Short mmCIF file of C-alpha atoms in Angstrom, two decimals:
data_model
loop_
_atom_site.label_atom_id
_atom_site.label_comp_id
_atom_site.label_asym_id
_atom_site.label_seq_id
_atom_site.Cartn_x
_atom_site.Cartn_y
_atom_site.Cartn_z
CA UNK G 10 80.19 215.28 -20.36
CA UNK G 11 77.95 211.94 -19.56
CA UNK G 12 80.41 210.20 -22.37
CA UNK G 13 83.29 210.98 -21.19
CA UNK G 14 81.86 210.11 -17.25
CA UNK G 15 80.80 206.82 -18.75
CA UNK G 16 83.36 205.49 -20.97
CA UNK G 17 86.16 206.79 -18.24
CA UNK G 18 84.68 207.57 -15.52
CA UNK G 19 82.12 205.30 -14.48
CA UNK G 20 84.09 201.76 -13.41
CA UNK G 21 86.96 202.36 -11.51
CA UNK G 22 89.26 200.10 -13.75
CA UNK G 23 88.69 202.12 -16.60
CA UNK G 24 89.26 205.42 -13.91
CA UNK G 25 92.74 203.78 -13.49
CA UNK G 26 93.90 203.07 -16.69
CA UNK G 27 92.46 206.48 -17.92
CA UNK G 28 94.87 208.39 -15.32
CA UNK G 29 97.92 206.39 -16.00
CA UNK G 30 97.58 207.04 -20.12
CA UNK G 31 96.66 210.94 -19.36
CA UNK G 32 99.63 211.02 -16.96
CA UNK G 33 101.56 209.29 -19.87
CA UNK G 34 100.49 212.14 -22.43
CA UNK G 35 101.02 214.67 -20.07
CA UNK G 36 104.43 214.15 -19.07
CA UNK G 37 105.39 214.14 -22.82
CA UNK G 38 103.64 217.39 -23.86
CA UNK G 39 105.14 218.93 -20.77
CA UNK G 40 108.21 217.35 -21.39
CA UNK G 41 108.81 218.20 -25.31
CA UNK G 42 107.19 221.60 -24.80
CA UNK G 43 109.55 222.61 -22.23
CA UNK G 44 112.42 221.42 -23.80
CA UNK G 45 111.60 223.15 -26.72
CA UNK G 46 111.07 226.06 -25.43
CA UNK G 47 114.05 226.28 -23.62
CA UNK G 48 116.30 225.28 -26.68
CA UNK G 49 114.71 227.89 -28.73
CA UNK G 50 115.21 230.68 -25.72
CA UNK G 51 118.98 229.46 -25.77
CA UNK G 52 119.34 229.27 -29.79
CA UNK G 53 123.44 229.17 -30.13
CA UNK G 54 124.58 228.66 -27.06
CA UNK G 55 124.15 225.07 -25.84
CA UNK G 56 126.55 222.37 -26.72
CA UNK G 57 124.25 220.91 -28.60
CA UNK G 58 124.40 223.86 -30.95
CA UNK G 59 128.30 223.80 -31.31
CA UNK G 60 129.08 220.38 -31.39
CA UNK G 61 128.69 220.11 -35.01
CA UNK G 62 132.40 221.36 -35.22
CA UNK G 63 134.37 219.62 -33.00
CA UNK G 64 133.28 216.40 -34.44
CA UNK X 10 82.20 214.24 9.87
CA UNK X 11 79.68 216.43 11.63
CA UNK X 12 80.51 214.26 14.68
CA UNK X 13 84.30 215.28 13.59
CA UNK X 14 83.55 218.89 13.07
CA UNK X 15 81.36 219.45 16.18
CA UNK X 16 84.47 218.08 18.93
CA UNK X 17 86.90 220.00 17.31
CA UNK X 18 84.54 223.80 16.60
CA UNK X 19 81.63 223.09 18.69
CA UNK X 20 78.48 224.24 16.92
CA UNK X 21 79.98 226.91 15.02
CA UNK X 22 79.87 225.19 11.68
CA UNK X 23 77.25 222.96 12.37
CA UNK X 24 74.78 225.49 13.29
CA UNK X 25 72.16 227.35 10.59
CA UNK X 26 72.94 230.66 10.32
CA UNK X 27 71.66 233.11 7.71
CA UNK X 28 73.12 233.06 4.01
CA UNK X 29 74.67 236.15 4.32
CA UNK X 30 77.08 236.12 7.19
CA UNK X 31 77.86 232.18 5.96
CA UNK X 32 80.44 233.62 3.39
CA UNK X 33 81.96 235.72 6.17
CA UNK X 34 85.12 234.33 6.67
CA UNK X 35 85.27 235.03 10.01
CA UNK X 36 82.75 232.52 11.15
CA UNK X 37 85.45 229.87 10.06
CA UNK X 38 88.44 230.85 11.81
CA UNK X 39 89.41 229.13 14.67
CA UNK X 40 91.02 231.41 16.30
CA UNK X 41 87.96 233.61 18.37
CA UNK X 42 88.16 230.57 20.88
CA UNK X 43 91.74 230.50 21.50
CA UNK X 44 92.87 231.28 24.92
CA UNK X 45 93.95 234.65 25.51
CA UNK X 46 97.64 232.97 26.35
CA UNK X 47 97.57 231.15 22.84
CA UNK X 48 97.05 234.53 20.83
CA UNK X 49 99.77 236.28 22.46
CA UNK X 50 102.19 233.05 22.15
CA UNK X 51 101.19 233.14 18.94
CA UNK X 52 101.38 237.16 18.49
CA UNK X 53 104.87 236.99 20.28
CA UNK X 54 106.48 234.54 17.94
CA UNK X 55 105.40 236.11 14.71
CA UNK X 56 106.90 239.60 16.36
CA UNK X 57 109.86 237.55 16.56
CA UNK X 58 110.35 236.10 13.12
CA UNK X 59 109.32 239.53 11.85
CA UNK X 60 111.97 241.11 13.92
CA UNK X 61 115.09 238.73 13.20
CA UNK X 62 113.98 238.73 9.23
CA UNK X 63 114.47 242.17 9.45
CA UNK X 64 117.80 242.40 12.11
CA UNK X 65 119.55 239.98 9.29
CA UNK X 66 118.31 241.94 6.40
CA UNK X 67 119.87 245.06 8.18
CA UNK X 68 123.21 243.16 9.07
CA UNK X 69 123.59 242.14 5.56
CA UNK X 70 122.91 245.56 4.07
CA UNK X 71 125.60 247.14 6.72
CA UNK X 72 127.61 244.47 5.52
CA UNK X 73 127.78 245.64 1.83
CA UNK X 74 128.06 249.32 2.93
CA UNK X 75 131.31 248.65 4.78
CA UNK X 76 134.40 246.57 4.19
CA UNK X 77 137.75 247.36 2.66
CA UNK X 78 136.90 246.26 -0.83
CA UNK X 79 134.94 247.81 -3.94
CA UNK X 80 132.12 245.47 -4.63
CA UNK X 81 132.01 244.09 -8.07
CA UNK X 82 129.69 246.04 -10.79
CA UNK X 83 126.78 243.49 -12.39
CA UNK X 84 127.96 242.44 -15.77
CA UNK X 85 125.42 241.14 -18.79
CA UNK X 86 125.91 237.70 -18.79
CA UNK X 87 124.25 235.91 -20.89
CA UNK X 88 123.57 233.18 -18.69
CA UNK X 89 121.97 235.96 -16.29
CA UNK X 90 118.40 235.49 -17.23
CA UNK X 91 115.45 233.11 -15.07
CA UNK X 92 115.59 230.78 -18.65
CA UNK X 93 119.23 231.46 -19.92
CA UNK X 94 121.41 228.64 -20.13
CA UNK X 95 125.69 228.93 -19.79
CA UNK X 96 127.19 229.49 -23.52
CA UNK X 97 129.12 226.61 -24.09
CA UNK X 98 131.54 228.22 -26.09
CA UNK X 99 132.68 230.40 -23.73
CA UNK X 100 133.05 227.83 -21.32
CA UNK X 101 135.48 226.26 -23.99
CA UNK X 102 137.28 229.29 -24.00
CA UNK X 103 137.01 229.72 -20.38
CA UNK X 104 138.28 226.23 -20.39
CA UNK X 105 141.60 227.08 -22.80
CA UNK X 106 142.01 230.07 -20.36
CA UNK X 107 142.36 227.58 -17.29
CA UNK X 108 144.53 225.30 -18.31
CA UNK X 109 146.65 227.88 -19.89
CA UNK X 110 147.27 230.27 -17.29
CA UNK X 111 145.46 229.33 -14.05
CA UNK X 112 146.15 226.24 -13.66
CA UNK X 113 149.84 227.11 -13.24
CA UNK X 114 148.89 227.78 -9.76
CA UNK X 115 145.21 226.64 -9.05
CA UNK X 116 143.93 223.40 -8.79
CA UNK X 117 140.44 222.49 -9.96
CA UNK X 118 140.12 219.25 -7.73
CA UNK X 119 136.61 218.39 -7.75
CA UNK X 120 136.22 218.92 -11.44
CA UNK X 121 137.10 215.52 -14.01
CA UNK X 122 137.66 214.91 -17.53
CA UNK X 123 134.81 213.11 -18.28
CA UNK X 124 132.76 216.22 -16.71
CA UNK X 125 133.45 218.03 -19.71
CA UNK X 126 131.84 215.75 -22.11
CA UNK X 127 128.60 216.84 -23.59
CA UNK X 128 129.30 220.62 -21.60
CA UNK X 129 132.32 221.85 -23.91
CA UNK X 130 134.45 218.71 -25.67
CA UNK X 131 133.16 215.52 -27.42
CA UNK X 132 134.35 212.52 -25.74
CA UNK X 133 137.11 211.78 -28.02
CA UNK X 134 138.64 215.43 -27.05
CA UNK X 135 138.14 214.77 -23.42
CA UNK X 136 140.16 211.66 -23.20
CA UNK X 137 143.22 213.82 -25.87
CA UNK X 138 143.07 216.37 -22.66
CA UNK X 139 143.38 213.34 -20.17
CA UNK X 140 146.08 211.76 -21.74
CA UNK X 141 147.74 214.49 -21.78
CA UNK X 142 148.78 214.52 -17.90
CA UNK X 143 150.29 212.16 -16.13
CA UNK X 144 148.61 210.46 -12.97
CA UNK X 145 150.95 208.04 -10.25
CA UNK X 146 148.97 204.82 -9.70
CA UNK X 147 149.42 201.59 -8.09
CA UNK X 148 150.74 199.47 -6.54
CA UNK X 149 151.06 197.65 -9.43
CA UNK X 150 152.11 193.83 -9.69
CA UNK X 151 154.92 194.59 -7.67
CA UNK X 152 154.09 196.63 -5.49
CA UNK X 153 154.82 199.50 -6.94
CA UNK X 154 153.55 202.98 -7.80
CA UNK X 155 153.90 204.02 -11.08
CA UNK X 156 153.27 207.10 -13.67
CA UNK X 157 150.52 206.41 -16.52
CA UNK X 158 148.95 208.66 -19.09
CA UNK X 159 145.32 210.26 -17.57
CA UNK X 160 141.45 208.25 -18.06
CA UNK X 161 138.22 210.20 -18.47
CA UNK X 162 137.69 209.50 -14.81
CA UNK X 163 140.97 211.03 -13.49
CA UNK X 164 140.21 214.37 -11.96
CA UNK X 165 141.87 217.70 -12.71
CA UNK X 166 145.79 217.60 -11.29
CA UNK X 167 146.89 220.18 -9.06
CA UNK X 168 150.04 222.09 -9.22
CA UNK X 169 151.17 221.22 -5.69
CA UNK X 170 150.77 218.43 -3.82
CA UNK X 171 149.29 220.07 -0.76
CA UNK X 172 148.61 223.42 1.23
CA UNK X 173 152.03 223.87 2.55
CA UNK X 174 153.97 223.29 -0.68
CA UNK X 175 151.22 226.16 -2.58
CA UNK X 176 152.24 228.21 0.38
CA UNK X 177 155.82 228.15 -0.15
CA UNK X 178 155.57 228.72 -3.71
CA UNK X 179 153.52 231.51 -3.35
CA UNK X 180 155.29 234.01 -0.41
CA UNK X 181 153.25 232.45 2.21
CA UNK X 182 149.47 233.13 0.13
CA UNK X 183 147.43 230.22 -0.70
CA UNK X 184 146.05 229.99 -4.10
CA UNK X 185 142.51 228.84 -3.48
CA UNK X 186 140.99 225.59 -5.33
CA UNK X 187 138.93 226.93 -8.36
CA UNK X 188 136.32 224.55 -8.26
CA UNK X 189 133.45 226.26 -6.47
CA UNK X 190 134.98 229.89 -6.57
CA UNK X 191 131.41 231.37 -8.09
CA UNK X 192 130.04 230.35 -5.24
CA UNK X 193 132.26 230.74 -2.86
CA UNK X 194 132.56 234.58 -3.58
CA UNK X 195 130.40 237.12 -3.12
CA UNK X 196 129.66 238.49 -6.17
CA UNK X 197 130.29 235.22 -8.06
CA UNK X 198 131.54 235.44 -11.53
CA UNK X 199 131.12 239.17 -11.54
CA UNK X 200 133.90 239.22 -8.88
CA UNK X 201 135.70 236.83 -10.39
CA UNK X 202 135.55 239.24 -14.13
CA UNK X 203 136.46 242.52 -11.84
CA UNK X 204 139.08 240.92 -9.71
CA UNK X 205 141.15 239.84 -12.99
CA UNK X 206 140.31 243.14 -15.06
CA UNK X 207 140.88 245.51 -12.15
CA UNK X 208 144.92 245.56 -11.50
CA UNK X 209 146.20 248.86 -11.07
CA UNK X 210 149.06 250.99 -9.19
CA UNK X 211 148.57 251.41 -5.70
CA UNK X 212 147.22 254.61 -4.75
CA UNK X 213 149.49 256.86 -2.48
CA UNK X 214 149.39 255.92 0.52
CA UNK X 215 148.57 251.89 0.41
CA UNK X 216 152.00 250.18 1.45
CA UNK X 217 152.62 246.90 -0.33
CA UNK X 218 154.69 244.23 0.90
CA UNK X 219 156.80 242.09 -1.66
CA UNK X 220 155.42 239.98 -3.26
CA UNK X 221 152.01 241.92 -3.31
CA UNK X 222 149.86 243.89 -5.87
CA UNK X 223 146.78 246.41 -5.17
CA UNK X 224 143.32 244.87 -6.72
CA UNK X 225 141.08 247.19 -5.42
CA UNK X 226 138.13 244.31 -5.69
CA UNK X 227 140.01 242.30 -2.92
CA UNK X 228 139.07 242.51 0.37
CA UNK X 229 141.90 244.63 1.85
CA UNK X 230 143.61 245.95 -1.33
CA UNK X 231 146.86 243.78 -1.65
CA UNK X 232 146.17 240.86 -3.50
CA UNK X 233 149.43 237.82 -3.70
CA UNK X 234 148.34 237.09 -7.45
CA UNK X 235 149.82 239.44 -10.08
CA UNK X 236 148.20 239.54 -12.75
CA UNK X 237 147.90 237.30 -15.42
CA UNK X 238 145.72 237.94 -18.00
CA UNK X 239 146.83 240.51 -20.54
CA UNK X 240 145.65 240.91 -24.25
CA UNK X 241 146.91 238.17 -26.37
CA UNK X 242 148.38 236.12 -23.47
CA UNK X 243 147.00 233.09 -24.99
CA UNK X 244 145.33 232.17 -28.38
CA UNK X 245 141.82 230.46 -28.75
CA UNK X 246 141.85 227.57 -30.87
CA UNK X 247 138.11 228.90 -32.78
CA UNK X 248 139.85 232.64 -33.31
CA UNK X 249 138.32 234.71 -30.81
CA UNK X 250 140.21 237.86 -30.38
CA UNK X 251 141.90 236.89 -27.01
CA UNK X 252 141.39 240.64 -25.38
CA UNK X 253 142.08 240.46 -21.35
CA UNK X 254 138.13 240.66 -20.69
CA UNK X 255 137.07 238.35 -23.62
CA UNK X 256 139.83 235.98 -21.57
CA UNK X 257 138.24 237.08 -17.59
CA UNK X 258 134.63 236.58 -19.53
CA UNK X 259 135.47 233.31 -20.67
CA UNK X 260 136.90 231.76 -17.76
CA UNK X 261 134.65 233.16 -14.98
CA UNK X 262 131.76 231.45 -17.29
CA UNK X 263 134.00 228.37 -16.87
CA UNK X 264 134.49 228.91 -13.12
CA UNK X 265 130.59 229.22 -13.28
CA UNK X 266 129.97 225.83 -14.45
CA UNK X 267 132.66 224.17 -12.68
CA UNK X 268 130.67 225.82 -9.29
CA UNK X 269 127.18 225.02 -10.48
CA UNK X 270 127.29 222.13 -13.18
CA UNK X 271 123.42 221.74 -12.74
CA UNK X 272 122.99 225.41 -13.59
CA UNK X 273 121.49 224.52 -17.59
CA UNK X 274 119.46 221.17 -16.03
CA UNK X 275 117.96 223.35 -12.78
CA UNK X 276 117.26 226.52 -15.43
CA UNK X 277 115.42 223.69 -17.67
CA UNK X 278 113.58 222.11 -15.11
CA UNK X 279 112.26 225.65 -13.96
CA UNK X 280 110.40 225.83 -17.06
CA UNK X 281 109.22 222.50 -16.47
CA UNK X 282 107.95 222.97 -13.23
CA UNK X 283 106.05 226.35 -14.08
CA UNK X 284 103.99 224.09 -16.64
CA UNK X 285 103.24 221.51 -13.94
CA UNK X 286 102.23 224.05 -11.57
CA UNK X 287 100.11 226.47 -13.79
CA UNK X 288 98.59 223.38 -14.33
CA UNK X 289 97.89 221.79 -10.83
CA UNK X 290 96.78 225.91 -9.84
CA UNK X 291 93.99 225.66 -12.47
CA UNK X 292 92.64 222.43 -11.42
CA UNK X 293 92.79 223.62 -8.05
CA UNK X 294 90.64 226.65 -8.29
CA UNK X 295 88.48 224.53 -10.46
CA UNK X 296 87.52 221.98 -8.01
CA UNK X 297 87.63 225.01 -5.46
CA UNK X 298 84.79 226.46 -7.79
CA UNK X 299 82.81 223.40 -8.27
CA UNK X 300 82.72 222.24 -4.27
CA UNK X 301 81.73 225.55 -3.32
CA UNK X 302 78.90 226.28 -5.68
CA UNK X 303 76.49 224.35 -3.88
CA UNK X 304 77.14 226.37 -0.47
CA UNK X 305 77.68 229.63 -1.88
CA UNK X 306 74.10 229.42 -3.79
CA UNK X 307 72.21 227.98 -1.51
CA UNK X 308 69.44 230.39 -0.10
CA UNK X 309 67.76 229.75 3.15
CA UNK X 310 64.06 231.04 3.27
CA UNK X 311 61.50 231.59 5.82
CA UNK X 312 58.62 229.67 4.65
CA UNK X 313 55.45 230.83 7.31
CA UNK X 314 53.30 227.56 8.38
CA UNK X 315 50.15 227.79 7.15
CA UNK X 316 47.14 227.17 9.27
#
């Protein structure tokens, strides 16, 4: 705990730039997860899954 | 802040009390030093919300349980579930079904040709379906209008060129614009299924005029539109058996994504926003947690001076 309230915590620049790279990761695991597990749920139906053979 | 706290509550927060009755919530509502006018302001308006919430809940029920029509029965869609997206394919199909045999009499105004890209044709098909209309455009160098092949961005055409020409056609009825009929029904694309799958005779007794047919899903019985779907009235291009519901199936889905084109994005962002807010709830209760420790164990003890 006092590394991680040292090394990110402690200055506030370090504060800042530690909440715009977590916001960064977060929106992409949110991002890919969801997606994922929506495409999985929907296996087949989306166009994505047919468009193979109208190209 | 105690400054703050002691204009707004008086002494109620600020003052010691013991441990015990601290956690009672009671201490920190506001409310014991309203007026006795502000609690029954208060009293009468939630009496009222309560009691229209409940008068339109009512209304709509005696709504259903009247009315001329039978109300459509809940089919499985598969784009029925909190996660389930619209199968594309069917809307293809639903799509073959439209321009085959609805759109002989319905237009589909709001809806263009590039909208289909990416839902149910590739690009390249989108613009072969475009070009195969023709559009009047102008004025052209000399002033005048001319005829040209569809674009991607020309929407749908429509088979008459206003109300009172559809009318005429049609023994006076109207045939509604198709764009936002899910929505625009009750029932949605259930009604839309039993409304084409439910022609029958009239029943003795129920006097049609020419022209009309008894659907017993329309409000009043006598329907202007005959019907139109039968099995094998069209072929699908990927060799579907074209039964009359695999053809009402396929182009209420249509009808369904033509009403609500968001419906895959909104179902996707659901799942989305779930994540986010499990998320933002944990933290919450957290930091709930950890600023509250300190007050709820916190003892206060009588310590006797000694002499």
């Amino acid at each position: 705990m006092k590394v991680i309230y040292n090394t990110l915590f402690k200055r506030t620049s370090a504060y800042a730039v530690a909440i715009m790279a977590s916001a960064f990761f977060f929106e992409r695991a949110i991002d890919v997860s969801s997606n994922t597990i929506y495409d999985t749920i929907n296996k087949g139906k989306l166009w994505k899954d047919i468009k193979g053979k109208y190209e | 802040m105690a400054a703050t706290l002691r204009r707004f509550n008086g002494f109620r927060l600020l003052k010691s009390t013991p441990a015990l009755s601290l956690q009672q919530a009671k201490n920190l509502s506001t409310a014991s030093s309203w007026a006795n006018g502000n609690k029954k302001l208060i009293g009468a308006v939630g009496a009222v919300t309560g009691g229209v919430g409940t008068l339109l809940f009512a209304l709509e029920q005696s709504v259903q349980a009247s009315g001329t029509e039978v109300h459509p029965p809940a089919q499985p869609w598969t784009h029925k579930g909190l996660f389930s997206s619209l199968d594309h394919q069917s809307i293809r199909r639903g799509y073959e079904v439209y321009k085959q045999v609805c759109s002989a009499c319905h237009s589909l105004q709001y809806i263009a040709y590039r909208n289909l890209i990416g839902v149910s044709h590739t690009e390249a098909e989108a613009k072969a379906e475009a070009e195969q209309i023709m559009v009047k455009d102008g004025p052209d160098d000399t002033g005048n209008f001319f005829d040209r092949p569809g674009k991607l961005s020309d929407y749908f055409p429509s088979p008459y060129p206003n109300e009172e020409a559809a009318r005429a056609a049609n023994n006076g009825a109207y045939p509604p614009d198709l764009s936002y009929i899910s929505s625009a029904r009750h029932g949605g694309e259930d009604y839309i299924f039993a409304l084409l799958t439910g022609y029958h005779d009239a029943p003795a007794g129920v006097v049609l005029r020419e022209g009309q047919y008894f659907n017993p899903y329309f409000a009043g019985g006598a329907i202007s539109m005959a019907q139109v779907l039968y099995n094998e009235v069209i072929e699908y291009e990927d060799g579907t058996p074209p039964t009359q519901s695999q053809l009402a199936k396929d182009v209420a889905t249509f009808l369904k994504w033509t009403s609500e084109p968001e419906h895959d994005d909104r179902k996707r962002l659901l799942i989305k926003v779930i994540g986010i807010l499990g998320f933002l709830t944990a933290i919450s209760y957290y930091i709930k947690r950890h600023k509250w420790s300190a007050l709820k164990s916190r003892k206060i003890v009588f310590v006797p001076k000694e002499k």
